Amino acid sequence: MKRILWIALAALLVAACGGKKSRPAQSSARPAPRTFRAVTVPSTVPPEERRAYLRDHYWDNFDFRDTTLLAEVDTVAMVRALFAYVANFVAPDDRAAIDTLMRRASASKPMTEYFAMLAERVLHDPNSPARNDELYIPVLEALVSSPWLDRWERIAPQHDLRMASQNRIGRPANDFRYTTADGATRRMYDIRAEYLLLFINNPGCNMCKTVREAISASPMLNELIERGMCKQLREQISGSPMLSEMIERGRLKILALYPDEDLTEWQEYRPQIPARWINAYDKGCVVRDRELYDLKAIPALYLLDRDKRVMVKDAVDVGLIEWAIDHDDRKN
């Protein structure tokens, strides 16, 4: 499942015309927005180097010093241009490209804020298919260190930077305690599995239902839950207590976490969560109040390895979870 490509068209404000009745009416039409066009790759650049060339020169036709552009350029087209740049020419962990872009945009405060706004829509909006905290972090760092912003204007990007810097890919996830229906409270880090899928969800959330059903319908994920980590050796080593325990335990466990305080709603929703999953709530709303995870958009999927390092962060794409596990299996 892929996130819906969301770009919303901005409404154009039409200025009312005025003047004396004896004069001809003035046209209220506004000039067409100026359109940004990415640089054309010279014919001398070999095909295998075209992507790298566009990574480095994509914005060469944009005059970052000309702030009058910001009132005339088509912002919707600019959002699409940045999306195309990120999707086609910037690797998911290539912060250098975004560092360079923000450095060029730092020519003035209006330009800095404009490109930060574009980046927020492409790299940080929960509905953007290009959402990527690793690429958004250099944008926030540029804002926090910008000489154009005063200390009050830095408060919001400082908070966003702190949130984006948590639970990063390849780093240990924040631990927390969860409580199950029987009142037992346990630590997330105590869950023993080769992979742990954290599913942060809310009752009544349509997207939560869609993601839950996608997980339940995934043959790969269900096989991992059911069969355990040594399925290929099942018959040969069925007499091994240790390996039998691993098979019984399963390679994958799913922790469905409800992060809010309305437990009546959670209790009513409990039957909707598969029995094989760990269905729990955050007692005292610690995860939310201490901002251990970014909950501005729910649902959210986090895939963790056996050491609770983050493999997939804040996703809703079950196909991405499958790909990450398959990629990890092949690597190992």
CSV table of N, CA, C and O in Angstrom, one decimal, residues 51 140 167 269:
chain,number,residue,atom,x,y,z
A,51,ARG,N,22.0,11.2,-13.5
A,51,ARG,CA,21.4,11.3,-12.2
A,51,ARG,C,22.2,12.2,-11.3
A,51,ARG,O,21.7,13.0,-10.6
A,140,LEU,N,15.8,21.5,9.2
A,140,LEU,CA,15.6,22.0,10.5
A,140,LEU,C,16.9,22.6,11.1
A,140,LEU,O,16.8,23.6,11.8
A,167,ASN,N,14.4,8.1,17.5
A,167,ASN,CA,14.0,6.9,16.8
A,167,ASN,C,14.5,6.9,15.3
A,167,ASN,O,13.8,6.5,14.4
A,269,TYR,N,-12.7,-1.6,21.4
A,269,TYR,CA,-12.0,-1.9,20.2
A,269,TYR,C,-11.1,-3.2,20.2
A,269,TYR,O,-10.7,-3.7,19.2
